mmCIF file with all atom_site columns, C-alpha atoms in Angstrom:
data_model
loop_
_atom_site.group_PDB
_atom_site.id
_atom_site.type_symbol
_atom_site.label_atom_id
_atom_site.label_alt_id
_atom_site.label_comp_id
_atom_site.label_asym_id
_atom_site.label_entity_id
_atom_site.label_seq_id
_atom_site.pdbx_PDB_ins_code
_atom_site.Cartn_x
_atom_site.Cartn_y
_atom_site.Cartn_z
_atom_site.occupancy
_atom_site.B_iso_or_equiv
_atom_site.pdbx_formal_charge
_atom_site.auth_seq_id
_atom_site.auth_comp_id
_atom_site.auth_asym_id
_atom_site.auth_atom_id
_atom_site.pdbx_PDB_model_num
ATOM 1   C CA . MET A 1 1   ? 87.372  86.469 135.764 1.00 58.00 ? 1006 MET A CA 1
ATOM 2   C CA . ALA A 1 2   ? 87.859  89.513 134.447 1.00 63.00 ? 1007 ALA A CA 1
ATOM 3   C CA . THR A 1 3   ? 85.613  90.765 131.504 1.00 77.00 ? 1008 THR A CA 1
ATOM 4   C CA . GLN A 1 4   ? 87.175  90.690 127.947 1.00 81.00 ? 1009 GLN A CA 1
ATOM 5   C CA . THR A 1 5   ? 87.193  94.184 126.340 1.00 89.00 ? 1010 THR A CA 1
ATOM 6   C CA . PRO A 1 6   ? 85.675  95.072 123.077 1.00 86.00 ? 1011 PRO A CA 1
ATOM 7   C CA . ASP A 1 7   ? 89.002  95.091 121.628 1.00 88.00 ? 1012 ASP A CA 1
ATOM 8   C CA . VAL A 1 8   ? 90.085  91.510 122.897 1.00 90.00 ? 1013 VAL A CA 1
ATOM 9   C CA . GLN A 1 9   ? 86.693  90.441 121.864 1.00 92.00 ? 1014 GLN A CA 1
ATOM 10  C CA . LEU A 1 10  ? 87.576  91.362 118.210 1.00 94.00 ? 1015 LEU A CA 1
ATOM 11  C CA . GLU A 1 11  ? 90.927  89.992 118.307 1.00 94.00 ? 1016 GLU A CA 1
ATOM 12  C CA . ASP A 1 12  ? 89.212  86.481 119.401 1.00 93.00 ? 1017 ASP A CA 1
ATOM 13  C CA . GLN A 1 13  ? 86.766  86.846 116.677 1.00 94.00 ? 1018 GLN A CA 1
ATOM 14  C CA . TRP A 1 14  ? 89.123  87.234 113.820 1.00 96.00 ? 1019 TRP A CA 1
ATOM 15  C CA . ARG A 1 15  ? 91.545  84.584 115.389 1.00 96.00 ? 1020 ARG A CA 1
ATOM 16  C CA . ASP A 1 16  ? 88.575  82.120 115.056 1.00 94.00 ? 1021 ASP A CA 1
ATOM 17  C CA . ILE A 1 17  ? 87.909  83.020 111.546 1.00 94.00 ? 1022 ILE A CA 1
ATOM 18  C CA . LEU A 1 18  ? 91.553  83.314 110.642 1.00 95.00 ? 1023 LEU A CA 1
ATOM 19  C CA . SER A 1 19  ? 91.744  79.587 112.194 1.00 95.00 ? 1024 SER A CA 1
ATOM 20  C CA . VAL A 1 20  ? 88.665  78.041 110.733 1.00 94.00 ? 1025 VAL A CA 1
ATOM 21  C CA . HIS A 1 21  ? 89.621  79.315 107.666 1.00 94.00 ? 1026 HIS A CA 1
ATOM 22  C CA . ALA A 1 22  ? 93.241  77.780 107.878 1.00 95.00 ? 1027 ALA A CA 1
ATOM 23  C CA . ARG A 1 23  ? 92.058  74.544 108.751 1.00 96.00 ? 1028 ARG A CA 1
ATOM 24  C CA . THR A 1 24  ? 89.539  73.904 106.249 1.00 96.00 ? 1029 THR A CA 1
ATOM 25  C CA . MET A 1 25  ? 91.892  74.965 103.357 1.00 96.00 ? 1030 MET A CA 1
ATOM 26  C CA . CYS A 1 26  ? 94.227  72.534 104.604 1.00 97.00 ? 1031 CYS A CA 1
ATOM 27  C CA . GLU A 1 27  ? 91.054  70.101 104.759 1.00 97.00 ? 1032 GLU A CA 1
ATOM 28  C CA . ILE A 1 28  ? 90.655  70.598 101.319 1.00 97.00 ? 1033 ILE A CA 1
ATOM 29  C CA . ASP A 1 29  ? 93.903  70.232 99.750  1.00 97.00 ? 1034 ASP A CA 1
ATOM 30  C CA . ARG A 1 30  ? 94.372  67.180 101.375 1.00 97.00 ? 1035 ARG A CA 1
ATOM 31  C CA . ALA A 1 31  ? 90.553  65.845 100.038 1.00 98.00 ? 1036 ALA A CA 1
ATOM 32  C CA . LEU A 1 32  ? 92.003  67.310 96.271  1.00 98.00 ? 1037 LEU A CA 1
ATOM 33  C CA . HIS A 1 33  ? 95.626  66.230 96.195  1.00 98.00 ? 1038 HIS A CA 1
ATOM 34  C CA . PRO A 1 34  ? 94.974  62.920 94.787  1.00 97.00 ? 1039 PRO A CA 1
ATOM 35  C CA . HIS A 1 35  ? 93.709  64.571 92.043  1.00 97.00 ? 1040 HIS A CA 1
ATOM 36  C CA . GLY A 1 36  ? 96.274  67.314 91.254  1.00 96.00 ? 1041 GLY A CA 1
ATOM 37  C CA . LEU A 1 37  ? 94.701  70.046 93.160  1.00 97.00 ? 1042 LEU A CA 1
ATOM 38  C CA . GLY A 1 38  ? 94.725  72.128 96.020  1.00 96.00 ? 1043 GLY A CA 1
ATOM 39  C CA . ALA A 1 39  ? 92.192  74.509 97.536  1.00 96.00 ? 1044 ALA A CA 1
ATOM 40  C CA . SER A 1 40  ? 92.703  77.809 95.483  1.00 95.00 ? 1045 SER A CA 1
ATOM 41  C CA . ASP A 1 41  ? 92.764  75.470 92.092  1.00 97.00 ? 1046 ASP A CA 1
ATOM 42  C CA . PHE A 1 42  ? 89.442  74.506 92.616  1.00 97.00 ? 1047 PHE A CA 1
ATOM 43  C CA . GLU A 1 43  ? 88.578  77.497 93.744  1.00 95.00 ? 1048 GLU A CA 1
ATOM 44  C CA . VAL A 1 44  ? 89.250  79.011 89.917  1.00 95.00 ? 1049 VAL A CA 1
ATOM 45  C CA . LEU A 1 45  ? 87.987  76.201 88.715  1.00 96.00 ? 1050 LEU A CA 1
ATOM 46  C CA . ASP A 1 46  ? 84.592  76.449 90.460  1.00 95.00 ? 1051 ASP A CA 1
ATOM 47  C CA . ILE A 1 47  ? 84.475  79.899 89.626  1.00 92.00 ? 1052 ILE A CA 1
ATOM 48  C CA . LEU A 1 48  ? 84.745  79.294 85.979  1.00 92.00 ? 1053 LEU A CA 1
ATOM 49  C CA . ALA A 1 49  ? 82.193  76.428 85.859  1.00 92.00 ? 1054 ALA A CA 1
ATOM 50  C CA . SER A 1 50  ? 79.390  78.479 88.100  1.00 87.00 ? 1055 SER A CA 1
ATOM 51  C CA . GLY A 1 51  ? 79.698  81.310 86.242  1.00 77.00 ? 1056 GLY A CA 1
ATOM 52  C CA . ALA A 1 52  ? 80.070  83.715 89.090  1.00 66.00 ? 1057 ALA A CA 1
ATOM 53  C CA . VAL A 1 53  ? 82.212  85.874 86.856  1.00 63.00 ? 1058 VAL A CA 1
ATOM 54  C CA . SER A 1 54  ? 80.527  84.949 83.508  1.00 60.00 ? 1059 SER A CA 1
ATOM 55  C CA . GLU A 1 55  ? 77.985  83.273 81.936  1.00 50.00 ? 1060 GLU A CA 1
ATOM 56  C CA . PRO A 1 56  ? 78.533  79.581 82.610  1.00 51.00 ? 1061 PRO A CA 1
ATOM 57  C CA . GLY A 1 57  ? 80.730  77.972 80.577  1.00 51.00 ? 1062 GLY A CA 1
ATOM 58  C CA . GLU A 1 58  ? 81.916  80.621 78.651  1.00 55.00 ? 1063 GLU A CA 1
ATOM 59  C CA . HIS A 1 59  ? 85.294  82.525 79.019  1.00 62.00 ? 1064 HIS A CA 1
ATOM 60  C CA . CYS A 1 60  ? 86.090  85.663 81.309  1.00 69.00 ? 1065 CYS A CA 1
ATOM 61  C CA . ARG A 1 61  ? 88.784  88.104 81.909  1.00 76.00 ? 1066 ARG A CA 1
ATOM 62  C CA . VAL A 1 62  ? 90.680  86.750 84.871  1.00 82.00 ? 1067 VAL A CA 1
ATOM 63  C CA . GLN A 1 63  ? 90.770  90.075 86.462  1.00 80.00 ? 1068 GLN A CA 1
ATOM 64  C CA . ASN A 1 64  ? 87.441  89.125 86.955  1.00 82.00 ? 1069 ASN A CA 1
ATOM 65  C CA . ILE A 1 65  ? 88.449  85.825 88.925  1.00 88.00 ? 1070 ILE A CA 1
ATOM 66  C CA . ALA A 1 66  ? 91.151  87.912 90.901  1.00 85.00 ? 1071 ALA A CA 1
ATOM 67  C CA . GLY A 1 67  ? 88.720  89.781 92.605  1.00 80.00 ? 1072 GLY A CA 1
ATOM 68  C CA . ARG A 1 68  ? 86.740  86.319 93.860  1.00 88.00 ? 1073 ARG A CA 1
ATOM 69  C CA . VAL A 1 69  ? 89.978  84.844 94.853  1.00 89.00 ? 1074 VAL A CA 1
ATOM 70  C CA . HIS A 1 70  ? 92.056  86.090 97.878  1.00 84.00 ? 1075 HIS A CA 1
ATOM 71  C CA . LEU A 1 71  ? 95.472  85.797 95.585  1.00 88.00 ? 1076 LEU A CA 1
ATOM 72  C CA . SER A 1 72  ? 97.979  88.557 94.075  1.00 88.00 ? 1077 SER A CA 1
ATOM 73  C CA . GLN A 1 73  ? 97.138  89.378 90.590  1.00 86.00 ? 1078 GLN A CA 1
ATOM 74  C CA . SER A 1 74  ? 100.950 87.683 89.872  1.00 90.00 ? 1079 SER A CA 1
ATOM 75  C CA . ALA A 1 75  ? 99.764  84.358 91.808  1.00 93.00 ? 1080 ALA A CA 1
ATOM 76  C CA . LEU A 1 76  ? 96.686  84.109 90.479  1.00 93.00 ? 1081 LEU A CA 1
ATOM 77  C CA . SER A 1 77  ? 98.590  84.310 87.009  1.00 91.00 ? 1082 SER A CA 1
ATOM 78  C CA . ARG A 1 78  ? 100.473 81.513 87.641  1.00 95.00 ? 1083 ARG A CA 1
ATOM 79  C CA . LEU A 1 79  ? 97.902  79.375 88.790  1.00 96.00 ? 1084 LEU A CA 1
ATOM 80  C CA . ILE A 1 80  ? 96.069  79.741 85.827  1.00 95.00 ? 1085 ILE A CA 1
ATOM 81  C CA . GLY A 1 81  ? 99.391  78.686 83.957  1.00 96.00 ? 1086 GLY A CA 1
ATOM 82  C CA . ARG A 1 82  ? 99.458  75.164 86.139  1.00 97.00 ? 1087 ARG A CA 1
ATOM 83  C CA . LEU A 1 83  ? 95.983  75.192 85.279  1.00 97.00 ? 1088 LEU A CA 1
ATOM 84  C CA . GLU A 1 84  ? 96.615  75.702 81.473  1.00 97.00 ? 1089 GLU A CA 1
ATOM 85  C CA . LYS A 1 85  ? 99.548  73.705 81.442  1.00 97.00 ? 1090 LYS A CA 1
ATOM 86  C CA . ASP A 1 86  ? 97.608  70.519 82.720  1.00 97.00 ? 1091 ASP A CA 1
ATOM 87  C CA . GLY A 1 87  ? 94.860  71.103 80.280  1.00 98.00 ? 1092 GLY A CA 1
ATOM 88  C CA . LEU A 1 88  ? 92.055  72.282 82.687  1.00 98.00 ? 1093 LEU A CA 1
ATOM 89  C CA . VAL A 1 89  ? 91.497  75.583 81.237  1.00 96.00 ? 1094 VAL A CA 1
ATOM 90  C CA . GLU A 1 90  ? 92.642  77.791 78.149  1.00 94.00 ? 1095 GLU A CA 1
ATOM 91  C CA . ARG A 1 91  ? 93.904  81.179 77.889  1.00 91.00 ? 1096 ARG A CA 1
ATOM 92  C CA . THR A 1 92  ? 93.460  83.717 75.275  1.00 86.00 ? 1097 THR A CA 1
ATOM 93  C CA . VAL A 1 93  ? 93.782  87.144 74.635  1.00 82.00 ? 1098 VAL A CA 1
ATOM 94  C CA . CYS A 1 94  ? 90.831  89.224 74.658  1.00 71.00 ? 1099 CYS A CA 1
ATOM 95  C CA . GLU A 1 95  ? 90.512  91.105 70.870  1.00 68.00 ? 1100 GLU A CA 1
ATOM 96  C CA . GLU A 1 96  ? 89.078  94.097 72.227  1.00 65.00 ? 1101 GLU A CA 1
ATOM 97  C CA . ASP A 1 97  ? 91.772  95.728 74.540  1.00 63.00 ? 1102 ASP A CA 1
ATOM 98  C CA . ARG A 1 98  ? 95.095  93.274 73.930  1.00 63.00 ? 1103 ARG A CA 1
ATOM 99  C CA . ARG A 1 99  ? 95.611  93.518 77.564  1.00 66.00 ? 1104 ARG A CA 1
ATOM 100 C CA . GLY A 1 100 ? 93.238  91.744 78.686  1.00 73.00 ? 1105 GLY A CA 1
ATOM 101 C CA . VAL A 1 101 ? 93.471  87.617 79.161  1.00 82.00 ? 1106 VAL A CA 1
ATOM 102 C CA . TRP A 1 102 ? 90.547  85.763 78.828  1.00 86.00 ? 1107 TRP A CA 1
ATOM 103 C CA . VAL A 1 103 ? 90.314  82.211 80.343  1.00 90.00 ? 1108 VAL A CA 1
ATOM 104 C CA . ALA A 1 104 ? 87.414  79.471 80.005  1.00 90.00 ? 1109 ALA A CA 1
ATOM 105 C CA . LEU A 1 105 ? 87.283  75.561 81.469  1.00 93.00 ? 1110 LEU A CA 1
ATOM 106 C CA . THR A 1 106 ? 88.148  72.861 78.955  1.00 95.00 ? 1111 THR A CA 1
ATOM 107 C CA . GLY A 1 107 ? 85.978  69.871 78.620  1.00 96.00 ? 1112 GLY A CA 1
ATOM 108 C CA . LYS A 1 108 ? 88.652  67.565 81.017  1.00 98.00 ? 1113 LYS A CA 1
ATOM 109 C CA . GLY A 1 109 ? 88.496  70.986 83.140  1.00 97.00 ? 1114 GLY A CA 1
ATOM 110 C CA . ARG A 1 110 ? 84.932  70.680 83.487  1.00 96.00 ? 1115 ARG A CA 1
ATOM 111 C CA . ASP A 1 111 ? 85.030  66.938 84.004  1.00 97.00 ? 1116 ASP A CA 1
ATOM 112 C CA . LEU A 1 112 ? 87.445  67.298 86.993  1.00 98.00 ? 1117 LEU A CA 1
ATOM 113 C CA . HIS A 1 113 ? 85.459  70.148 88.627  1.00 98.00 ? 1118 HIS A CA 1
ATOM 114 C CA . ALA A 1 114 ? 82.475  68.099 88.294  1.00 97.00 ? 1119 ALA A CA 1
ATOM 115 C CA . GLU A 1 115 ? 84.437  65.031 89.873  1.00 98.00 ? 1120 GLU A CA 1
ATOM 116 C CA . VAL A 1 116 ? 85.689  66.477 92.677  1.00 98.00 ? 1121 VAL A CA 1
ATOM 117 C CA . LEU A 1 117 ? 82.846  69.113 93.646  1.00 98.00 ? 1122 LEU A CA 1
ATOM 118 C CA . PRO A 1 118 ? 80.994  66.796 96.228  1.00 98.00 ? 1123 PRO A CA 1
ATOM 119 C CA . LEU A 1 119 ? 84.538  66.437 97.935  1.00 98.00 ? 1124 LEU A CA 1
ATOM 120 C CA . GLN A 1 120 ? 84.865  70.041 98.797  1.00 98.00 ? 1125 GLN A CA 1
ATOM 121 C CA . ARG A 1 121 ? 81.316  70.735 99.212  1.00 97.00 ? 1126 ARG A CA 1
ATOM 122 C CA . SER A 1 122 ? 81.696  67.789 101.989 1.00 97.00 ? 1127 SER A CA 1
ATOM 123 C CA . VAL A 1 123 ? 84.969  69.349 103.264 1.00 97.00 ? 1128 VAL A CA 1
ATOM 124 C CA . LEU A 1 124 ? 83.093  72.675 103.459 1.00 96.00 ? 1129 LEU A CA 1
ATOM 125 C CA . ALA A 1 125 ? 79.786  70.827 105.731 1.00 96.00 ? 1130 ALA A CA 1
ATOM 126 C CA . ARG A 1 126 ? 81.905  69.282 107.714 1.00 95.00 ? 1131 ARG A CA 1
ATOM 127 C CA . MET A 1 127 ? 84.620  71.969 108.520 1.00 94.00 ? 1132 MET A CA 1
ATOM 128 C CA . LEU A 1 128 ? 81.664  75.027 108.599 1.00 91.00 ? 1133 LEU A CA 1
ATOM 129 C CA . ARG A 1 129 ? 78.532  73.365 110.157 1.00 88.00 ? 1134 ARG A CA 1
ATOM 130 C CA . GLY A 1 130 ? 80.116  71.538 112.722 1.00 63.00 ? 1135 GLY A CA 1
#
């Protein structure tokens, strides 16, 4: 059997990464669906809850979240709009820069995040440690 070239090895490694990502996202979607969330919804709630782009429990700029999730700015805006409609986050305009938009978890969003966090982490453990 011929050995693979470095380029073929890289392609195979890349496809393996994409496959793990796709399967993991589908499993997270499946686990969170009964709670009205998808994997991307959870990512935004998790970023806000963790304080990864702000202090925990405080508001942060939407553009800071965009740097952490793999969504276009417009897709992220639509997702945040859905979360706001569901009462999970609230948006406000930045007083210093009227173009900026702040987003923060509501109490309902914080409670839902805490409820589904173990489900998401369980999927990650199962999919990524195996």
